Short mmCIF file of C-alpha atoms in Angstrom, two decimals:
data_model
loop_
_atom_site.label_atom_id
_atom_site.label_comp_id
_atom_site.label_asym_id
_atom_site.label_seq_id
_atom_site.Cartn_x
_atom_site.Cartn_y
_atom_site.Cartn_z
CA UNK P 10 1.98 18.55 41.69
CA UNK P 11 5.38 18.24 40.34
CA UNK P 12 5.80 20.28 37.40
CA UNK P 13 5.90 18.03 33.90
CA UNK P 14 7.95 18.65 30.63
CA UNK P 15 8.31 16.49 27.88
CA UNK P 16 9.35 17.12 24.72
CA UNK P 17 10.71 15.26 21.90
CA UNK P 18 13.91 15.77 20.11
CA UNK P 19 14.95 15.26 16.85
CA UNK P 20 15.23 11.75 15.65
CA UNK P 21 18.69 12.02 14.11
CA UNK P 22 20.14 12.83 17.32
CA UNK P 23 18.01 9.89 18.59
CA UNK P 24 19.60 6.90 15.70
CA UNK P 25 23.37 8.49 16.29
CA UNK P 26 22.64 7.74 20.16
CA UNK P 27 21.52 4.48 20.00
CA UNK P 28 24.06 3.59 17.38
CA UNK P 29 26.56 3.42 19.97
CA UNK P 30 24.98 3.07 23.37
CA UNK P 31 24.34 -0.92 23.35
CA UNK P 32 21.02 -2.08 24.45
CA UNK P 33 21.66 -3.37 27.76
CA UNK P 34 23.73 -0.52 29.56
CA UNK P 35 21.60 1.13 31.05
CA UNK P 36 23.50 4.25 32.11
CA UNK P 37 23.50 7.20 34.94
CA UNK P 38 24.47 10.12 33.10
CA UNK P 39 25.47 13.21 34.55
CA UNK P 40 24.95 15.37 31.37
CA UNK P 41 21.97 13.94 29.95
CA UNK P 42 22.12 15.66 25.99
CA UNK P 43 18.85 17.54 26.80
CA UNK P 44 17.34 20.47 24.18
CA UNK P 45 15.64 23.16 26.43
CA UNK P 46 13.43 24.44 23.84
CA UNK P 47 10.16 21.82 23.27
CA UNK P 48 9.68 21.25 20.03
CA UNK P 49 6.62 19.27 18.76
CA UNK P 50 8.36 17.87 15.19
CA UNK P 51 8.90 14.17 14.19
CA UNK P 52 6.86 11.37 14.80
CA UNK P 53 6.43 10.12 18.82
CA UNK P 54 5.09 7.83 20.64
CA UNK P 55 1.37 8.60 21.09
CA UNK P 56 0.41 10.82 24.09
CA UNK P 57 -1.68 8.29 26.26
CA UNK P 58 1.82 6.39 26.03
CA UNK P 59 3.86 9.63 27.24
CA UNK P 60 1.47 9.98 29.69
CA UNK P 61 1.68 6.60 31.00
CA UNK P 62 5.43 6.53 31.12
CA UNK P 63 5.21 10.24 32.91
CA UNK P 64 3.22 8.58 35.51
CA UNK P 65 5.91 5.61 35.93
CA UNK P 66 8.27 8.17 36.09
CA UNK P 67 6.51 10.18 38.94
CA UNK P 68 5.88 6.84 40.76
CA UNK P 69 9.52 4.83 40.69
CA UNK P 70 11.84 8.23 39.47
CA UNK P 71 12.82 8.74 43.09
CA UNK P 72 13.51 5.46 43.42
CA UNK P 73 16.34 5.31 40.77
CA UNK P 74 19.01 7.01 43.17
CA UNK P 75 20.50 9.25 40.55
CA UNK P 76 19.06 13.11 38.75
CA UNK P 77 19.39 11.70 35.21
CA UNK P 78 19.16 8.37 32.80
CA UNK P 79 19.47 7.30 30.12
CA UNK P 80 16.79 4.28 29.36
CA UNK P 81 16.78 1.89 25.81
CA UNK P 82 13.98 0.02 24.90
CA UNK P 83 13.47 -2.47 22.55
CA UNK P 84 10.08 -2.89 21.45
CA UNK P 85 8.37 -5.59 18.62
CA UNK P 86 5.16 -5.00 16.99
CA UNK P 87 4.01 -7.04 14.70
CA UNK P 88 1.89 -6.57 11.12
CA UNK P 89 -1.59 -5.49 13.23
CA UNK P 90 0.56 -3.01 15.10
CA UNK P 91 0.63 -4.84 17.99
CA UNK P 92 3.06 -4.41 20.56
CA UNK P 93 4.45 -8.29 20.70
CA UNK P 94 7.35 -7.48 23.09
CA UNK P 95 9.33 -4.81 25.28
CA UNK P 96 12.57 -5.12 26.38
CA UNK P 97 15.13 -2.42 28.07
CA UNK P 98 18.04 -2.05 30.08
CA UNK P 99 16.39 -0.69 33.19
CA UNK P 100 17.87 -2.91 36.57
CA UNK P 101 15.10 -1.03 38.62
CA UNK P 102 11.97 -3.71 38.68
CA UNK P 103 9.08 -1.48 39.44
CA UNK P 104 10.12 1.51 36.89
CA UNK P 105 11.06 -1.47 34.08
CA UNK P 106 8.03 -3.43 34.82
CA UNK P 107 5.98 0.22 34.54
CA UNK P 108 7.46 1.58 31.71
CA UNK P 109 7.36 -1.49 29.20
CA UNK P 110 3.43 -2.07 30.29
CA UNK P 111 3.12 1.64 29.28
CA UNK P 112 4.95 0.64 26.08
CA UNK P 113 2.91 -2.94 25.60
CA UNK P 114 0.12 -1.48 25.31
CA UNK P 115 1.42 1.39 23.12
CA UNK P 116 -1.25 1.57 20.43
CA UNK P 117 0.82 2.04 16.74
CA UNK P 118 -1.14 4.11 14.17
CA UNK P 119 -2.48 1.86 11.60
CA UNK P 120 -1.08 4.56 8.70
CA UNK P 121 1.86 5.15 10.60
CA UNK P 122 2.51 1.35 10.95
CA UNK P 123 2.23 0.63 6.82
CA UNK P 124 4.51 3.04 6.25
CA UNK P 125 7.20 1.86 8.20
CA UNK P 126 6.32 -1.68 6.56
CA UNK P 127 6.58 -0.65 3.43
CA UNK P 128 9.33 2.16 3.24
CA UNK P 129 12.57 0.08 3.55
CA UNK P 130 11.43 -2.87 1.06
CA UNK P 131 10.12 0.46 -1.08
CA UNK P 132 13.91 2.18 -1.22
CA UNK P 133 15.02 -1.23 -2.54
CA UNK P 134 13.51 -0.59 -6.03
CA UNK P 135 10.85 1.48 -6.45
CA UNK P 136 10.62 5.46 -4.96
CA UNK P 137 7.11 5.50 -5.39
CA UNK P 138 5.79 5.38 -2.06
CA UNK P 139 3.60 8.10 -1.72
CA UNK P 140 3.72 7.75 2.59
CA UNK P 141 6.96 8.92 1.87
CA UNK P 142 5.97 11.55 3.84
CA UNK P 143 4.64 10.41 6.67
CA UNK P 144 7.94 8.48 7.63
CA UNK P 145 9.62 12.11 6.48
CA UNK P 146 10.88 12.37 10.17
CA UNK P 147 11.55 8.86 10.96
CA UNK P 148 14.66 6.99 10.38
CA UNK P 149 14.65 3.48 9.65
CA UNK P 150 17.60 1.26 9.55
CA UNK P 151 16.77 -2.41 8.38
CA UNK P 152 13.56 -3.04 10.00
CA UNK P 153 13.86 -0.83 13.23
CA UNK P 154 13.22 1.97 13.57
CA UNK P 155 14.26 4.72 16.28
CA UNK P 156 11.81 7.09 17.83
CA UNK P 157 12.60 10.34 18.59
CA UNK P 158 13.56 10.48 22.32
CA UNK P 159 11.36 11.38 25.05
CA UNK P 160 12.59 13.56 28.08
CA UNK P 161 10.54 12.94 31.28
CA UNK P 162 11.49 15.33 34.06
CA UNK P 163 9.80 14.82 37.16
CA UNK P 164 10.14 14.61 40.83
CA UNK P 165 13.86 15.78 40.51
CA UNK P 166 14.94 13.10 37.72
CA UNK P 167 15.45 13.72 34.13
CA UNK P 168 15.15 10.49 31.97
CA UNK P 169 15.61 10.08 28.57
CA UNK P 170 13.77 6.97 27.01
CA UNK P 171 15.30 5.78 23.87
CA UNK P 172 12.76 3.47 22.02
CA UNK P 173 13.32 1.77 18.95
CA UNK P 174 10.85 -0.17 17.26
CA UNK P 175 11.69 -3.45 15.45
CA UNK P 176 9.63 -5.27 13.19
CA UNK P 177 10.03 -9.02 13.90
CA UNK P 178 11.96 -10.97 10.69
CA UNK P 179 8.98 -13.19 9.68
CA UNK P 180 6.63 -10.35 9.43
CA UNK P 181 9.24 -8.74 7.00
CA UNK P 182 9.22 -11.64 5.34
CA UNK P 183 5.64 -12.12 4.89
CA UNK P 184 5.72 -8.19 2.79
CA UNK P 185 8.48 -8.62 1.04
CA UNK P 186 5.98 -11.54 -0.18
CA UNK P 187 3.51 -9.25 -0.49
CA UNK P 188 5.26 -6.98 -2.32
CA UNK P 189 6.86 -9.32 -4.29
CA UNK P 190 3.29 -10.44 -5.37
CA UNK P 191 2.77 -6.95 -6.23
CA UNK P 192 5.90 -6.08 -8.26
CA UNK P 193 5.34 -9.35 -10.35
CA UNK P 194 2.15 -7.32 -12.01
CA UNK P 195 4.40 -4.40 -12.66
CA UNK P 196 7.39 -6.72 -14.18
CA UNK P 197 4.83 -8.93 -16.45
CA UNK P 198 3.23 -5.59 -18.09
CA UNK P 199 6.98 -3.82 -18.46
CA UNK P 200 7.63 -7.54 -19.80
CA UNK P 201 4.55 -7.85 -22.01
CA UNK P 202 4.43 -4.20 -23.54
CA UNK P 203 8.04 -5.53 -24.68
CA UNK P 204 6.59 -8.49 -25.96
CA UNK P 205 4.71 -9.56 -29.19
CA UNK P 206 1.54 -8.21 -27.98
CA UNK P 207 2.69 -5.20 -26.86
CA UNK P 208 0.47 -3.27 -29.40
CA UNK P 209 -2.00 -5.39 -29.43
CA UNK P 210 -5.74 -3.92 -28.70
CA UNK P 211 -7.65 -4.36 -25.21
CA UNK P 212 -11.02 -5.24 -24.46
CA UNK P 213 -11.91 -0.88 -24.85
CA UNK P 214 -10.72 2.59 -26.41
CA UNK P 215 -7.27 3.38 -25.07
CA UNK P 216 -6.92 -0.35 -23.73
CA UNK P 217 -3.97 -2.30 -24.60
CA UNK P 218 -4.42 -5.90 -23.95
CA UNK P 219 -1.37 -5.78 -21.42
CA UNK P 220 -3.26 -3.55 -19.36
CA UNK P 221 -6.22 -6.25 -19.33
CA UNK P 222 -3.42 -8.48 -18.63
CA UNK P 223 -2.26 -6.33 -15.47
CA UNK P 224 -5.53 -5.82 -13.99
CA UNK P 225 -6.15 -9.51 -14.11
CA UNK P 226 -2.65 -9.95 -12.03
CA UNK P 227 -3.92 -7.46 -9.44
CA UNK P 228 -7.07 -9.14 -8.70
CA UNK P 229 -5.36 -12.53 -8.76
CA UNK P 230 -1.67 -12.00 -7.88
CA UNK P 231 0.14 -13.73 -10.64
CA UNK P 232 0.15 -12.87 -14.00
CA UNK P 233 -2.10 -14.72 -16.25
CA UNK P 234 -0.97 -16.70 -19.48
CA UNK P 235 -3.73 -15.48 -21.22
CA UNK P 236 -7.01 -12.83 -20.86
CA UNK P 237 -10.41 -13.50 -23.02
CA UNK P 238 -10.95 -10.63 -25.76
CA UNK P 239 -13.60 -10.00 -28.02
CA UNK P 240 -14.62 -13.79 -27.08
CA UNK P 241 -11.54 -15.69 -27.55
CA UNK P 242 -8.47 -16.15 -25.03
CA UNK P 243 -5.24 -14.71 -26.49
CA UNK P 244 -1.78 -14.60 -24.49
CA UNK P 245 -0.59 -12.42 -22.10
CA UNK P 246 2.71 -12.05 -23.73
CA UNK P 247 6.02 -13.04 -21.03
CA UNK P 248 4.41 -16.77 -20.74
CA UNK P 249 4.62 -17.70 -24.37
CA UNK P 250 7.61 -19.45 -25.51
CA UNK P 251 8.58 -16.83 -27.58
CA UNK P 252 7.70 -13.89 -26.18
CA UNK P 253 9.78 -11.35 -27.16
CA UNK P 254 9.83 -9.25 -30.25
CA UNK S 13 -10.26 -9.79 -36.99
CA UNK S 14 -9.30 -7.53 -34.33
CA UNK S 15 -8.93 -3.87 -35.23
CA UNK S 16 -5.11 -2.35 -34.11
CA UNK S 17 -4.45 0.12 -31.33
CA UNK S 18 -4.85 3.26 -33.46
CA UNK S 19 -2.47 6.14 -33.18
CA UNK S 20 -4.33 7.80 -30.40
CA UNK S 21 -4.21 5.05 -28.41
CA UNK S 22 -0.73 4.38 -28.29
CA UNK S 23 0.38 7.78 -27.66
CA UNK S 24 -2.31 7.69 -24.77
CA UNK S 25 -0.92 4.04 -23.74
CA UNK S 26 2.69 5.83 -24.01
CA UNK S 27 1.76 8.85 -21.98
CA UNK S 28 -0.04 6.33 -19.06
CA UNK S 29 3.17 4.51 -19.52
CA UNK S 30 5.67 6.94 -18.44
CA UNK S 31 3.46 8.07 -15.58
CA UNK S 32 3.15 4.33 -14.03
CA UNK S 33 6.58 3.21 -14.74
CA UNK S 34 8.23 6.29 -13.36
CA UNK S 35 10.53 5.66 -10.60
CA UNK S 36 10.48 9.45 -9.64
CA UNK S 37 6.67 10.36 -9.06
CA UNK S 38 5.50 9.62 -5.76
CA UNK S 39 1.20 8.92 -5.50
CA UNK S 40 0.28 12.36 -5.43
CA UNK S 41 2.48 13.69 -8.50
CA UNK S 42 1.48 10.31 -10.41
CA UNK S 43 -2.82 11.61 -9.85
CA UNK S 44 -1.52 15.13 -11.27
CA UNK S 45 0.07 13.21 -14.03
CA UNK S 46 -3.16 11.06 -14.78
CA UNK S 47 -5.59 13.92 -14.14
CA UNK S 48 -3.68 16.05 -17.07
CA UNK S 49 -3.06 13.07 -19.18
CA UNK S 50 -6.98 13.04 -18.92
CA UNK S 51 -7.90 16.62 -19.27
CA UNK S 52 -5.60 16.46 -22.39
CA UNK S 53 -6.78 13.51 -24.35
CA UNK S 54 -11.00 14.18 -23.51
CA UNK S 55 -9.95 17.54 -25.26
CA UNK S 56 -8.17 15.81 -28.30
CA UNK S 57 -11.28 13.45 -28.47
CA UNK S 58 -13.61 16.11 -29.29
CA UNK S 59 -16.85 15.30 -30.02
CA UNK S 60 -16.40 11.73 -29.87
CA UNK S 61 -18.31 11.78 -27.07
CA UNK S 62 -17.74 7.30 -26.85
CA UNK S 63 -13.56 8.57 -26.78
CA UNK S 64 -14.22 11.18 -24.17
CA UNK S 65 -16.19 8.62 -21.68
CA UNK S 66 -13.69 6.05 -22.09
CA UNK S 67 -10.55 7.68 -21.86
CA UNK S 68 -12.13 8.92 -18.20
CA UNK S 69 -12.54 5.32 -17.29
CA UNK S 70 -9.34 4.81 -18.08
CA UNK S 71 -7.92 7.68 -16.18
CA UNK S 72 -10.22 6.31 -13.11
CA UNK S 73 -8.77 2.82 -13.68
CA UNK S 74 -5.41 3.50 -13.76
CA UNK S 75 -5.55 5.69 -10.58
CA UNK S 76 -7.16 2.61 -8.58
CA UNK S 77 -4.50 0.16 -9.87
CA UNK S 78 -1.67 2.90 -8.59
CA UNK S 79 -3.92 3.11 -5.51
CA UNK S 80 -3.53 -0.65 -5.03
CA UNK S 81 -0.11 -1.22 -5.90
CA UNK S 82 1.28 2.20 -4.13
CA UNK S 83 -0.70 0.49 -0.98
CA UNK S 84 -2.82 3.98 -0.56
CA UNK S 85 -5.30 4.19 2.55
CA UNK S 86 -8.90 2.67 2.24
CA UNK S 87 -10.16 6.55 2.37
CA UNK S 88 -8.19 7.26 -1.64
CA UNK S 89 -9.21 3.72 -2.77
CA UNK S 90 -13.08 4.42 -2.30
CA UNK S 91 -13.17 7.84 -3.36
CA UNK S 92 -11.30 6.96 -6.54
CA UNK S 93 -14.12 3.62 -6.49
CA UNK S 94 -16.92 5.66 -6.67
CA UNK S 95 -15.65 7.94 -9.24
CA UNK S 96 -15.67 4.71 -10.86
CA UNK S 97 -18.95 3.56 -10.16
CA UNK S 98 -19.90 7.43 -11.39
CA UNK S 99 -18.12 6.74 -14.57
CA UNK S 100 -19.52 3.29 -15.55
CA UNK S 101 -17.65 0.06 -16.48
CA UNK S 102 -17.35 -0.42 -20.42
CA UNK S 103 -18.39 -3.87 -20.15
CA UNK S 104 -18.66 -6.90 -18.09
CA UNK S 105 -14.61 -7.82 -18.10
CA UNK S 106 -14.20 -4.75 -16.25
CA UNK S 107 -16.68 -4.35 -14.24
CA UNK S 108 -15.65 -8.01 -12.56
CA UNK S 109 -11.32 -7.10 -12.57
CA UNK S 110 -12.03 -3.41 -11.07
CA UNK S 111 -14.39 -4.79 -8.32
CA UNK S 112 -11.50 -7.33 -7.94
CA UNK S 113 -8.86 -4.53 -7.43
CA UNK S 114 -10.50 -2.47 -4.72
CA UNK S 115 -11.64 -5.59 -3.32
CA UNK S 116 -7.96 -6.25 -2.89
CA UNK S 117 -7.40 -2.74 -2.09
CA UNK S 118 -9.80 -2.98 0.86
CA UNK S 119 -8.50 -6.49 2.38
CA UNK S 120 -4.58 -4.73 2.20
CA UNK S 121 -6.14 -1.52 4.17
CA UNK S 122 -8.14 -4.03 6.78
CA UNK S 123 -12.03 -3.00 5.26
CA UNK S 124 -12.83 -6.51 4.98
CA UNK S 125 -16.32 -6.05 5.15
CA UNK S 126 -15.89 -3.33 2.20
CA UNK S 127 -14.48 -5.46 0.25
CA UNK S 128 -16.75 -8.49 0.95
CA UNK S 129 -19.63 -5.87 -0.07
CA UNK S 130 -18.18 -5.34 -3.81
CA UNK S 131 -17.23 -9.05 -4.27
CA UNK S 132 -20.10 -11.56 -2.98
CA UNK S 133 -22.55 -10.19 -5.85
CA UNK S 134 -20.20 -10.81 -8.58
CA UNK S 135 -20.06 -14.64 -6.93
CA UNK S 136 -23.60 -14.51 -7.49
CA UNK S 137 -23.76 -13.09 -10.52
CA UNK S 138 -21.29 -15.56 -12.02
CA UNK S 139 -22.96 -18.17 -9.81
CA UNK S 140 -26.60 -17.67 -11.26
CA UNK S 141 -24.95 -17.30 -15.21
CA UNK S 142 -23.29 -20.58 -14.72
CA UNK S 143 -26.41 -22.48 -13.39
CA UNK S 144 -28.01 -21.39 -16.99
CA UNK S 145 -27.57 -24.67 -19.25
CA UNK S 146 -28.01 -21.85 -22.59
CA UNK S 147 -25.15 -20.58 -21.61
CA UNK S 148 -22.54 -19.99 -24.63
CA UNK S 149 -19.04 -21.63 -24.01
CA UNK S 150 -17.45 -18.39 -23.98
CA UNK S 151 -19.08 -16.34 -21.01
CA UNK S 152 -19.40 -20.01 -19.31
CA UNK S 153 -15.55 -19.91 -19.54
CA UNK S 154 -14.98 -16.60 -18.17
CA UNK S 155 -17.62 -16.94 -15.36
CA UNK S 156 -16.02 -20.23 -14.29
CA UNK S 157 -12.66 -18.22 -14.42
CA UNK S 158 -13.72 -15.18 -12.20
CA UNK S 159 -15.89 -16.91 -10.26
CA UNK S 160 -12.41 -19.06 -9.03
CA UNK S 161 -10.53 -15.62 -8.56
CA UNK S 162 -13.18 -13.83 -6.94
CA UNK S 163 -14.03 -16.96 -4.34
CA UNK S 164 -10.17 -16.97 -3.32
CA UNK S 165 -10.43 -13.24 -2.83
CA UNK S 166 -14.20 -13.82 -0.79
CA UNK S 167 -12.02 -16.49 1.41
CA UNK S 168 -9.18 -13.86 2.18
CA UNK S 169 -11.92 -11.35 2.98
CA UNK S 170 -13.41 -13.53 4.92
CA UNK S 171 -10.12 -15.23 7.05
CA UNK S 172 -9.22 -11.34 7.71
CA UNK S 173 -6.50 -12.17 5.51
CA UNK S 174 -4.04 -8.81 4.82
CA UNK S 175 -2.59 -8.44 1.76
#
């Protein structure tokens, strides 16, 4: 039984690598940049996916006619988490075809997955993303975003795999909609707290009728023109013609 | 005539205000922020006992809004729910927009059948007062208008729509 070691090293390291080794080269390197101390910090691929590329590796490694590579892969998921597509530089069939089935069916944690959604569009504007932390270790430039390496040594061959995870451009598109729908509730009751009604009572104690207003945006996603209190309709401030104070 | 936002309201309003437009607390700090804003005005209300179980609601409602728009997991949005339920709804307005919210919070987490729970009664509900022909114009109008938002969000639900 060969003897197994994988460990994951920081993700910096990881981004500054694949910033300037081009998809597509795959390359025999005689110093792979290898930490010998594991270390279990930053965010990985999950471990039935480690173990599945392990077992590629003890399978085709041999194969490879070289001690030590370098492997990129480019993988898609889309807004389930799904794993659309995988593509890498490997020239070796069996070990490609292995190791992007291990990484197809790579499962991406749900929690895990929002955040990297959501963190980019977030930086844009707002810094209130409380999964700030969860993407603490990850590094995300546009909409991919690089996992820390994994470093497979079996069978007397070191590989590195490189994986960075896109998200494809539509699905982007599709939350910065989202979001968009979202930050239009937060504009209209900055916009209608600086309007007319600004100080004008809600439907309750400590209810102003912009915050009536902005509850009515959530549910429906677009800010109403007006809200019903104490049984008439009145504005919702931004939509009248004029609004301001 | 209406009554105006008394003094105590608008520094409360002001207070919520700062915490919800801040561009520096993240979800966790922004719940500290609410939960003192709370413990701070329920003492200032004294023995108004009506002030002390409304300004909770209010704490409980802003938190699920921040939930929603700060796209929390389904596991914050329910707890902070059924503090909600625990705390009442001051009337039927927002009982129907609250539902709506963590109806909304649910389909963006994936709990579709969560959400579809909290929102098919208030389709009844709005359903059965609009079938009554004694009906006053006023709750006929806002039944007919929730009863439009809540069927779009019922058809999201429904289509395992995210968002």
């Amino acid at each position: 039984m060969p003897r197994v070691i994988v460990w994951i090293e920081g993700i910096v390291v990881a981004c500054v690598t694949m910033s300037v080794v081009p998809f597509g080269c795959a390359s025999h390197i005689e110093s792979p940049p290898l930490k010998q101390t594991p270390t279990g910090e930053g965010p990985h691929a999950p471990n039935k996916t480690i173990a599945r590329l392990r077992a590629c590796v003890e399978e085709y490694g041999g194969d490879l006619g070289g001690d030590a590579f370098e492997f990129h892969y480019d993988v898609k998921v889309d807004e389930e988490g799904q794993v659309a597509s995988v593509k890498s530089d490997v020239l070796h069939a069996d070990f490609s075809g292995c190791t992007r089935a291990a990484l197809r069916a790579m499962e991406v944690p749900p929690e895990l997955f929002r955040t990297w959604m959501f963190q980019p569009l977030a930086r844009a504007d707002r810094q209130n993303n409380a999964a700030r932390g969860l993407a603490g270790n990850l590094v995300i430039v546009g909409v991919t975003i690089a996992l820390a390496p994994i470093i497979i040594k079996a069978t007397g061959v070191t590989i590195v795999f490189m994986i960075g995870i896109a998200i494809a451009e539509e699905v982007v598109e599709a939350v910065r909609r989202r979001k968009s729908e979202k930050d239009k509730c937060t504009d209209g009751y900055v916009e209608c707290m600086d309007s007319k009604v600004g100080d004008e009572l809600g439907n309750n104690w400590n209810t102003s009728r912009c915050e009536n207003c902005f509850r009515i945006c959530q549910d429906e996603k677009s800010w109403p023109p007006r809200v019903r209190m104490w049984e008439d309709w009145v504005p919702c401030g931004r939509l009248e013609p004029t609004w301001r104070k | 005539m209406l009554r105006k936002l008394e003094p105590e309201e608008i520094a409360f309003i002001e207070r919520i205000n700062a915490v919800f437009l801040s561009e520096e607390l993240d979800f966790e700090e922004a719940v500290r922020e609410y939960r003192r804003i709370e413990e701070e005005f329920v003492e200032r209300a004294g023995d108004n006992e009506h002030h002390v179980v409304e300004t909770r609601r209010r704490i409980t409602e802003w938190l699920l809004s921040e939930a929603l728009r700060d796209e929390q997991p389904h596991e914050v949005c329910r707890e902070i729910w059924h503090e909600l339920l625990e705390r009442g709804f001051s009337g039927i307005e927002n009982r129907h927009w609250m539902s709506g919210i963590y109806a909304r919070c649910c389909q963006m987490n994936g709990e579709f059948e969560a959400g579809l729970a909290v929102i098919e009664p208030l389709i009844a509900e709005a359903e059965q007062g609009l079938a009554d022909p004694t009906l006053p114009p006023n709750p006929r109008a806002f039944y007919e208008q929730e009863l439009t938002r809540d069927c779009k969000i019922r058809d999201e639900l429904k289509a395992g729509i995210r968002g």
